[in-house]
mmCIF file of C-alpha atoms and ligand atoms in Angstrom:
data_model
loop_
_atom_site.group_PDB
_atom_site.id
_atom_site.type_symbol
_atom_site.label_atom_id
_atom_site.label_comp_id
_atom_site.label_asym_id
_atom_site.label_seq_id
_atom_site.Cartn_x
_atom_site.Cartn_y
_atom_site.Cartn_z
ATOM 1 C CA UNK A 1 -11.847 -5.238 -10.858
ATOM 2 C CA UNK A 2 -12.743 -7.661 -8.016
ATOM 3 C CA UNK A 3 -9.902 -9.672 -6.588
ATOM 4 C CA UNK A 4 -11.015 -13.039 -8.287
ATOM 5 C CA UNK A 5 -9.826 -11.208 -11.711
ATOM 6 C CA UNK A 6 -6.567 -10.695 -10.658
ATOM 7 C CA UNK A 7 -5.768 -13.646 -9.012
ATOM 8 C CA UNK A 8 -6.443 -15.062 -12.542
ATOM 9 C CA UNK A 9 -4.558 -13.068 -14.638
ATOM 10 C CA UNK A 10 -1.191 -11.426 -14.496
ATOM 11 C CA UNK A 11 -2.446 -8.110 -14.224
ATOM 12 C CA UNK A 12 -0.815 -5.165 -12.031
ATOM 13 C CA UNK A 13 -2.725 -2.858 -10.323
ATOM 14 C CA UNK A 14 -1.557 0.151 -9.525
ATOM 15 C CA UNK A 15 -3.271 2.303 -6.318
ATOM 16 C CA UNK A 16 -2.836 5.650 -6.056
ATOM 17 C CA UNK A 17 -2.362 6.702 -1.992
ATOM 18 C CA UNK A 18 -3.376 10.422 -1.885
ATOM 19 C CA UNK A 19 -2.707 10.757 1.682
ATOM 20 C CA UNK A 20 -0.066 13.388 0.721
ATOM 21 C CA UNK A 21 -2.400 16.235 -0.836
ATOM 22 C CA UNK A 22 -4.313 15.729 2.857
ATOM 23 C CA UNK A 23 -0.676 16.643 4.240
ATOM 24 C CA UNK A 24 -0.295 19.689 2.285
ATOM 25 C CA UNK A 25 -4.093 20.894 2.869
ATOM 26 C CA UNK A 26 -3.387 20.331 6.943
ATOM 27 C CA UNK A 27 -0.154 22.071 6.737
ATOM 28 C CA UNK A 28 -2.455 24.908 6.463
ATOM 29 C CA UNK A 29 -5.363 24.052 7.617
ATOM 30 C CA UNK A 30 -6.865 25.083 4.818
ATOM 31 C CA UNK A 31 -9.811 22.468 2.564
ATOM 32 C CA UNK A 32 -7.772 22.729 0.145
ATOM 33 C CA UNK A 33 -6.174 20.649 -1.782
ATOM 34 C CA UNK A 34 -8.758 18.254 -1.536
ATOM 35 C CA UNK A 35 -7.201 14.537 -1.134
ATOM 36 C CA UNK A 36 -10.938 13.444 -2.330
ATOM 37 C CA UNK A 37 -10.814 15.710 -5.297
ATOM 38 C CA UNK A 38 -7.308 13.716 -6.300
ATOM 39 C CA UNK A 39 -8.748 10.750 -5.894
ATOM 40 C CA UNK A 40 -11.048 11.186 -7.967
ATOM 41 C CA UNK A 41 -8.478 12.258 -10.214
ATOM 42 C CA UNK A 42 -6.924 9.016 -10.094
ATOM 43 C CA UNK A 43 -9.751 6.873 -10.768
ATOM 44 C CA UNK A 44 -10.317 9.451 -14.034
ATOM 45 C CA UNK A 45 -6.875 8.735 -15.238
ATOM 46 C CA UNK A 46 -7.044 4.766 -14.476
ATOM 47 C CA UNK A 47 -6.165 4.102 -10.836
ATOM 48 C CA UNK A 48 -7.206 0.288 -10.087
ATOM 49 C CA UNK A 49 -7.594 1.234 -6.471
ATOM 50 C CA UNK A 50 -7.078 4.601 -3.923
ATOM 51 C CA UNK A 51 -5.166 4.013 -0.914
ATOM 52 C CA UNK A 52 -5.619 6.492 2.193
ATOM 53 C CA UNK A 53 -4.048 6.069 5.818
ATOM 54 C CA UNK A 54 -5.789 7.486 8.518
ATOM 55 C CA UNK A 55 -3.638 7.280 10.901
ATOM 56 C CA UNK A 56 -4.400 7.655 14.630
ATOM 57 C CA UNK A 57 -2.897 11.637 15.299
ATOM 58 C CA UNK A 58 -5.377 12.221 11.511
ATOM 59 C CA UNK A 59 -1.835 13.707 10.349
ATOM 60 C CA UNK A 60 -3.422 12.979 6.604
ATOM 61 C CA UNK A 61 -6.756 11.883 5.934
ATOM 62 C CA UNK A 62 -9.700 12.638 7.707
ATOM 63 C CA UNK A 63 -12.664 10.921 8.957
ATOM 64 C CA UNK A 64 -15.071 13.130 7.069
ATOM 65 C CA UNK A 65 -12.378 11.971 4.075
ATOM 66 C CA UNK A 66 -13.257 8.121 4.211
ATOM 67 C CA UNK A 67 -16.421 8.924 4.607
ATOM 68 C CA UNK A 68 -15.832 10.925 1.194
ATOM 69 C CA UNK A 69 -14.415 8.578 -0.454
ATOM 70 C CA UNK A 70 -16.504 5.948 0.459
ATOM 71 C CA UNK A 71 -19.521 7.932 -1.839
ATOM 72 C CA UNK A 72 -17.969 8.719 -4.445
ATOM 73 C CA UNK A 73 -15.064 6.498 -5.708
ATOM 74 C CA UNK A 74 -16.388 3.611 -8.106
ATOM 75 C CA UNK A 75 -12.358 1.962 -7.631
ATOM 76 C CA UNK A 76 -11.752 -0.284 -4.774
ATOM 77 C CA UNK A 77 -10.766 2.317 -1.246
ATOM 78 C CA UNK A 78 -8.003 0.330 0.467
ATOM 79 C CA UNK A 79 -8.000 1.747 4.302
ATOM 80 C CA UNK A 80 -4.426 1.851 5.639
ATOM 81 C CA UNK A 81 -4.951 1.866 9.446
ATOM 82 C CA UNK A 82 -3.015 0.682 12.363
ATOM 83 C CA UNK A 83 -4.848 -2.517 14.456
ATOM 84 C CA UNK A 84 -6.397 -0.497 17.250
ATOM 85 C CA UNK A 85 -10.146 -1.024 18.082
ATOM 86 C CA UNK A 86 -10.701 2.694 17.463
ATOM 87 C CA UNK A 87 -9.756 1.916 13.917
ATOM 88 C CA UNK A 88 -11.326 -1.222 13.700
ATOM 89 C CA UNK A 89 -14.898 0.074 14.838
ATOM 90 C CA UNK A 90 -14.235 3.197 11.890
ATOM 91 C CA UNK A 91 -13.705 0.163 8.949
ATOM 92 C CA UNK A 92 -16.743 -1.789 10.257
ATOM 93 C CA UNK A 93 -18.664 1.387 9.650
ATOM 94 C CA UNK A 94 -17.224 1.650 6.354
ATOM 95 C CA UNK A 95 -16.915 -1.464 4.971
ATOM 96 C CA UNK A 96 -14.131 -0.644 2.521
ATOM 97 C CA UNK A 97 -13.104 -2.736 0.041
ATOM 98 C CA UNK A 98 -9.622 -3.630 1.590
ATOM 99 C CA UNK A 99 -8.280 -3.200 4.703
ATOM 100 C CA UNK A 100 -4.417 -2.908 5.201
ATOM 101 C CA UNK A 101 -2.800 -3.096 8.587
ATOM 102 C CA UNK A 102 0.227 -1.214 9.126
ATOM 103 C CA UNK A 103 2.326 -0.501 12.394
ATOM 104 C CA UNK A 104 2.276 3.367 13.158
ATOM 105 C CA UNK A 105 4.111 5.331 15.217
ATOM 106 C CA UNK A 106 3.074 9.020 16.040
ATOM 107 C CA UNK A 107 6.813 10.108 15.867
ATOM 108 C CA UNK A 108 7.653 8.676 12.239
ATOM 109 C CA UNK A 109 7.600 10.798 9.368
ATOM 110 C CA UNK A 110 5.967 7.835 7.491
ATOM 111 C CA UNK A 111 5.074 4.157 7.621
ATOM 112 C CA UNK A 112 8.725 2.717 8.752
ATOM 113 C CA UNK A 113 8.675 -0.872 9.286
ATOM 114 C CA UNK A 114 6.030 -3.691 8.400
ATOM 115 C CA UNK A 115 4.203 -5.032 11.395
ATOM 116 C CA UNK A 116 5.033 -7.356 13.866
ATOM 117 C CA UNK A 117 2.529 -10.383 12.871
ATOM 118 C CA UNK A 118 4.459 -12.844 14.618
ATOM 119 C CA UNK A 119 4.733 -11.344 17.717
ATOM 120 C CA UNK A 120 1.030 -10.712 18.049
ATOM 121 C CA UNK A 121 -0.274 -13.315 16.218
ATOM 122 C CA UNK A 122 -3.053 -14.327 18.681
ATOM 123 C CA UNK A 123 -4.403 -10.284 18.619
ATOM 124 C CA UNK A 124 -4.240 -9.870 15.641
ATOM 125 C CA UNK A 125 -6.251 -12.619 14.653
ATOM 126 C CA UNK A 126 -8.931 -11.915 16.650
ATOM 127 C CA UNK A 127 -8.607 -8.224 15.079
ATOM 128 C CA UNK A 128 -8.820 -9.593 11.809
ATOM 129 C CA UNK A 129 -12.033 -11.805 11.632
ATOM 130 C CA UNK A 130 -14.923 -9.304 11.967
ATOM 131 C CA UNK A 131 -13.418 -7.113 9.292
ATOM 132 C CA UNK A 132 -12.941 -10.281 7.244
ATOM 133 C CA UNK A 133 -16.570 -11.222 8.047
ATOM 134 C CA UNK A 134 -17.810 -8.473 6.933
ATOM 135 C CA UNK A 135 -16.231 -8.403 3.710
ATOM 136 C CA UNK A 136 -13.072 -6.174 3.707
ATOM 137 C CA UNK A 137 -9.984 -7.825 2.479
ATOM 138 C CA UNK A 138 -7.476 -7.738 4.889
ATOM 139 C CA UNK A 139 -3.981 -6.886 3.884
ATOM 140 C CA UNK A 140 -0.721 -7.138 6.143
ATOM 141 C CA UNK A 141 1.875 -4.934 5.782
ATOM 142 C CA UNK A 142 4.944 -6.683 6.493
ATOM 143 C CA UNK A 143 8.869 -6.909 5.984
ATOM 144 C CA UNK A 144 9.666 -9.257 3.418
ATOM 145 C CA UNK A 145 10.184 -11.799 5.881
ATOM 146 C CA UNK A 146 9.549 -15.746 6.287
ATOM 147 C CA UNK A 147 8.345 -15.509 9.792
ATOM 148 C CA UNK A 148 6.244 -12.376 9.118
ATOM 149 C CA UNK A 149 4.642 -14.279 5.783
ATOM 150 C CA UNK A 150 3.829 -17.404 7.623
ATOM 151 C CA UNK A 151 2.570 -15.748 10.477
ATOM 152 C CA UNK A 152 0.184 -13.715 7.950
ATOM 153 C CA UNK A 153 -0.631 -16.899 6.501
ATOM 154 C CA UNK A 154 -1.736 -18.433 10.067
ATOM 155 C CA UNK A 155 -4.177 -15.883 11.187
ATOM 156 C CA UNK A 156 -5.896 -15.574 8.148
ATOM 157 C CA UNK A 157 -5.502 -12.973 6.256
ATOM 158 C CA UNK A 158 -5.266 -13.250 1.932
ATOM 159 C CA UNK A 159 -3.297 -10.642 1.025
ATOM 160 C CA UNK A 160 0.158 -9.189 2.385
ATOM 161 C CA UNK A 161 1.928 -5.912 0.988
ATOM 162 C CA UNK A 162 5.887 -6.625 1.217
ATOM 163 C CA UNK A 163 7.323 -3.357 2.361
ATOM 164 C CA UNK A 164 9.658 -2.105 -0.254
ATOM 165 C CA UNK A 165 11.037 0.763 1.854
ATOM 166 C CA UNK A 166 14.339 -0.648 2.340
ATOM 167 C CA UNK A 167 15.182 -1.832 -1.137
ATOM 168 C CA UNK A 168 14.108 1.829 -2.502
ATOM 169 C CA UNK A 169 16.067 3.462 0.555
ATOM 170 C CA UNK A 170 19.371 1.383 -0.316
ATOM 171 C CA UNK A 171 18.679 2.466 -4.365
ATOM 172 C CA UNK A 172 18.447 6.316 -3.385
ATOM 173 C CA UNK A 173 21.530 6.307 -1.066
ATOM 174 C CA UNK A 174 23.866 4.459 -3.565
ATOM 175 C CA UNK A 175 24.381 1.385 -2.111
ATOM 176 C CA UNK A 176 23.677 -1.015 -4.669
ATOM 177 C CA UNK A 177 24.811 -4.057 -2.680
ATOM 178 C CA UNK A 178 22.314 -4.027 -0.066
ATOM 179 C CA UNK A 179 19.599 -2.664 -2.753
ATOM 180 C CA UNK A 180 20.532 -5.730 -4.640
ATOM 181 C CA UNK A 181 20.073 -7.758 -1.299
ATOM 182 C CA UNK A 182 16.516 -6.798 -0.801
ATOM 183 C CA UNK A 183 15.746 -7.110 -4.532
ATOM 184 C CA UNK A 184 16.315 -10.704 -3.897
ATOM 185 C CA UNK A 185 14.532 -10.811 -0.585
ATOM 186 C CA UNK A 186 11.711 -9.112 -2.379
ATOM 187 C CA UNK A 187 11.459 -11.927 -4.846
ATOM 188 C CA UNK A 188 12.213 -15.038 -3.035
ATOM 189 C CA UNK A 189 9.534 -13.987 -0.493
ATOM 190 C CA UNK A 190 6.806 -12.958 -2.887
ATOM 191 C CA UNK A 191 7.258 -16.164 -4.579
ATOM 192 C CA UNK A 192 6.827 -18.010 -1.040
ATOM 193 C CA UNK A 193 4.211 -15.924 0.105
ATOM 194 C CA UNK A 194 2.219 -17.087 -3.199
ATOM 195 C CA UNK A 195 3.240 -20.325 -2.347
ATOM 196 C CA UNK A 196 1.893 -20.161 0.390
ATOM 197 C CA UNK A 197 -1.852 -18.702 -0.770
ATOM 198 C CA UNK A 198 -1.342 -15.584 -0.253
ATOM 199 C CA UNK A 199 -1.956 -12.921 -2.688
ATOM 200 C CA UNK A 200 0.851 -10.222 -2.684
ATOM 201 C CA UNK A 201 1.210 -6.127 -2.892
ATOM 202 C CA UNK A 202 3.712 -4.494 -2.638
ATOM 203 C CA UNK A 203 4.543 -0.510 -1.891
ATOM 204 C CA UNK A 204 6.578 2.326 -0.204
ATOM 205 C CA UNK A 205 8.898 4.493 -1.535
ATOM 206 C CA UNK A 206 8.582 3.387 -5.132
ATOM 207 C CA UNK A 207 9.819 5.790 -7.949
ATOM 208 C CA UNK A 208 9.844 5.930 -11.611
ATOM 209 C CA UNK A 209 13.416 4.671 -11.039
ATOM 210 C CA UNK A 210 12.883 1.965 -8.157
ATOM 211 C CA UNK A 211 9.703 0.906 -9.558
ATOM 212 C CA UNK A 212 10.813 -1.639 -12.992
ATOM 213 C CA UNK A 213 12.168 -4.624 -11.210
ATOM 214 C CA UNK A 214 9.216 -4.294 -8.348
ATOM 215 C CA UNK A 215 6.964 -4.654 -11.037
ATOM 216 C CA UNK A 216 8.471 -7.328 -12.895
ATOM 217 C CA UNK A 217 8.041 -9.666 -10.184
ATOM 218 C CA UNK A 218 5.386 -12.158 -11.238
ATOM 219 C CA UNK A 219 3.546 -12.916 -8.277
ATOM 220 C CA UNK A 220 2.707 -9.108 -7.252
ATOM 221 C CA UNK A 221 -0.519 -8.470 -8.160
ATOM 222 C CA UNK A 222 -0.687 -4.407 -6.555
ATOM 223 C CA UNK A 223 1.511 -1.850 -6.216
ATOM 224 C CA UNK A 224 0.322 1.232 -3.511
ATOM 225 C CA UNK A 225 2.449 4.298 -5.055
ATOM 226 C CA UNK A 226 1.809 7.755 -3.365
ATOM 227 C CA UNK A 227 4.363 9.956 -1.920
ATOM 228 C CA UNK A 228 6.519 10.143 -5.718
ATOM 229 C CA UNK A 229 3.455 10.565 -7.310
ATOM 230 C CA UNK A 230 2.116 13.454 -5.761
ATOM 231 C CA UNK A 231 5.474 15.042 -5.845
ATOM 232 C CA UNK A 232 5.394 14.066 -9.182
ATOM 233 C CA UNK A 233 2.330 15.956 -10.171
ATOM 234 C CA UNK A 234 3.173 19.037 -8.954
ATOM 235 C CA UNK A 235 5.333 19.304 -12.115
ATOM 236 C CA UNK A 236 3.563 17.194 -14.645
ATOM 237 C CA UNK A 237 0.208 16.552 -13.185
ATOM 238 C CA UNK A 238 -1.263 13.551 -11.431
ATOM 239 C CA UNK A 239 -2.971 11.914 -14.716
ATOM 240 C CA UNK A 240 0.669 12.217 -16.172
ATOM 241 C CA UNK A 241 2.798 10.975 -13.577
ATOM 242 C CA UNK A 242 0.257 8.024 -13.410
ATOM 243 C CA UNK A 243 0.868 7.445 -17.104
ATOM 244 C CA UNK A 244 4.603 7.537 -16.614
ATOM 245 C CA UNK A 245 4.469 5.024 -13.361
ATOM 246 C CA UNK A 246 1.823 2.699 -15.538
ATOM 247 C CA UNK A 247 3.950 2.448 -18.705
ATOM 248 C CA UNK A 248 6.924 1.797 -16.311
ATOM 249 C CA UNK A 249 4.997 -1.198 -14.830
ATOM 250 C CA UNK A 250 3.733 -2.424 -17.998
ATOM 251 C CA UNK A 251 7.016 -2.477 -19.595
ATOM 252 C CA UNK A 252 8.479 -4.060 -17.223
ATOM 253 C CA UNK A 253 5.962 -6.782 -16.369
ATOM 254 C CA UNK A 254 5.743 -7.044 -20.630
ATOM 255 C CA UNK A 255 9.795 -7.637 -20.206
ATOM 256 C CA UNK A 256 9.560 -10.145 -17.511
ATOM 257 C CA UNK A 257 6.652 -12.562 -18.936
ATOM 258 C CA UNK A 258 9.115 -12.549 -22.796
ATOM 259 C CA UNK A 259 12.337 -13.725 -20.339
HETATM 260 N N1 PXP B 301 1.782 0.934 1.183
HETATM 261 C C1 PXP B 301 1.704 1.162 2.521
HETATM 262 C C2 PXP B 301 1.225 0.055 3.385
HETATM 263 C C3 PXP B 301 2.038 2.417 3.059
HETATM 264 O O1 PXP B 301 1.952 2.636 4.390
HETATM 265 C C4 PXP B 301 2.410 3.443 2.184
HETATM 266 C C5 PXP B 301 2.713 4.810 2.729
HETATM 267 O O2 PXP B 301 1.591 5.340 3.335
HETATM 268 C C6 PXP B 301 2.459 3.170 0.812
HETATM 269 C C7 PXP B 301 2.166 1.904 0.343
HETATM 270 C C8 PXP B 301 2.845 4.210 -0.184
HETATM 271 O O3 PXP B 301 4.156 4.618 0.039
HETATM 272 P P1 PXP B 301 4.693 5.903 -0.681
HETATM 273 O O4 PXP B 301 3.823 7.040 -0.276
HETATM 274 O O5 PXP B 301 6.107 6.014 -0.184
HETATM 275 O O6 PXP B 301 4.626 5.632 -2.159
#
């Protein structure tokens, strides 16, 4: 589907990050699993888009990965990377269809914050522009934050991802206050960031559980779901868990458009 199509419609994508079979095949060092082989798998079972992070220590995917999936997905790639000319010069090669900029520590376990656009909003526009020109859509991962959303706006970029770590973090410890909190932070700001021209994802930490009023959201037009669904499929299978996560979203976005 090309972004012009969803812009247009309602429609949710859903995109399948696999970078946690890569984790489980470099545990061992093995070539096996094979992220590109679930990926694949994805597309088969009605992925809209794979999302893989190759991050800077290669703790998941690989280069010889991208340049895997570059050949044989027909779904849209979305390269997670951080915004370091290393990584830039890798998605010039590539050309994939999106390009989302995350922050990245070595010493985090995962993704754990959105990045800092308005603190580097000069660099980062710069960074931007030859990956725009050359035809990637650039995505910002960011805290659902004004600042962070305007500054995304000003440097160019058409799509952000609002991080949804902290609203699925306060679900899974009990504390329904603060979950409640960023539910509302979550909406108000995808709303502005539309308002604003942007076209909005969102992603981290979703579950079957978290993932219903994420989805119902109007303006979100992605969803990037990886870590529960891998888990997921270890019991059921990734073309099942996908079904699961899809009906989920479907129901709920069905729900929200009859309110
Ligand atoms: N979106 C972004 C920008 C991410 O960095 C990640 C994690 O790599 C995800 C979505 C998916 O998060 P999870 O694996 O927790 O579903």
């Amino acid at each position: 589907m090309t972004t012009s199509d969803a812009t247009t419609t309602a429609a949710l994508r859903l995109g399948v990050n696999i970078d946690h079979v890569a984790t489980v095949r470099n545990a061992r060092g093995s070539a096996y699993p094979d992220p590109v082989r679930a990926a694949l798998l994805a597309q088969q079972a009605g992925a809209d888009g794979i999302t893989a992070h190759l991050r800077e220590d290669r703790r998941h995917i690989g280069d010889a990965d991208i340049e895997r999936l570059m050949q044989g997905l027909t779904i849209p790639l979305n390269l997670e990377m951080a915004a370091t000319p290393e990584m830039q010069q890798i998605a010039l090669r590539h050309v994939p269809h999106a390009v989302c900029l995350v922050p990245e520590k070595r010493e985090e376990r995962t993704t754990e914050g959105g990045l800092e656009v308005a603190r580097e909003e000069n660099r980062l526009a710069h960074f931007i522009a030859p990956l725009r020109e050359a035809g990637c859509r650039v995505s910002i991962f960011i805290a659902a934050d004004k600042p962070q959303i305007e500054a995304a706006a000003r440097i160019g970029a058409p799509v952000v991802e609002l991080h949804t770590g902290a609203y699925c973090d306060a679900h899974a410890e009990g504390r329904l206050d603060d979950r409640d909190t960023e539910l509302r932070r979550l909406t108000e700001m995808a709303a502005y960031a539309t308002s604003l021209g942007l076209e909005v994802h969102a992603g981290h930490g979703l579950t079957y559980d978290t993932v219903e009023p994420i989805a119902a959201l109007p303006e979100i037009r992605e969803l990037n779901i990886g870590h529960f669904l891998i888990g997921e499929a270890i019991f059921v299978g990734l073309p099942a868990a996908m079904a699961e996560m899809r009906r989920l979203m479907d129901a709920a976005r069905a729900q929200a458009q009859k309110d």
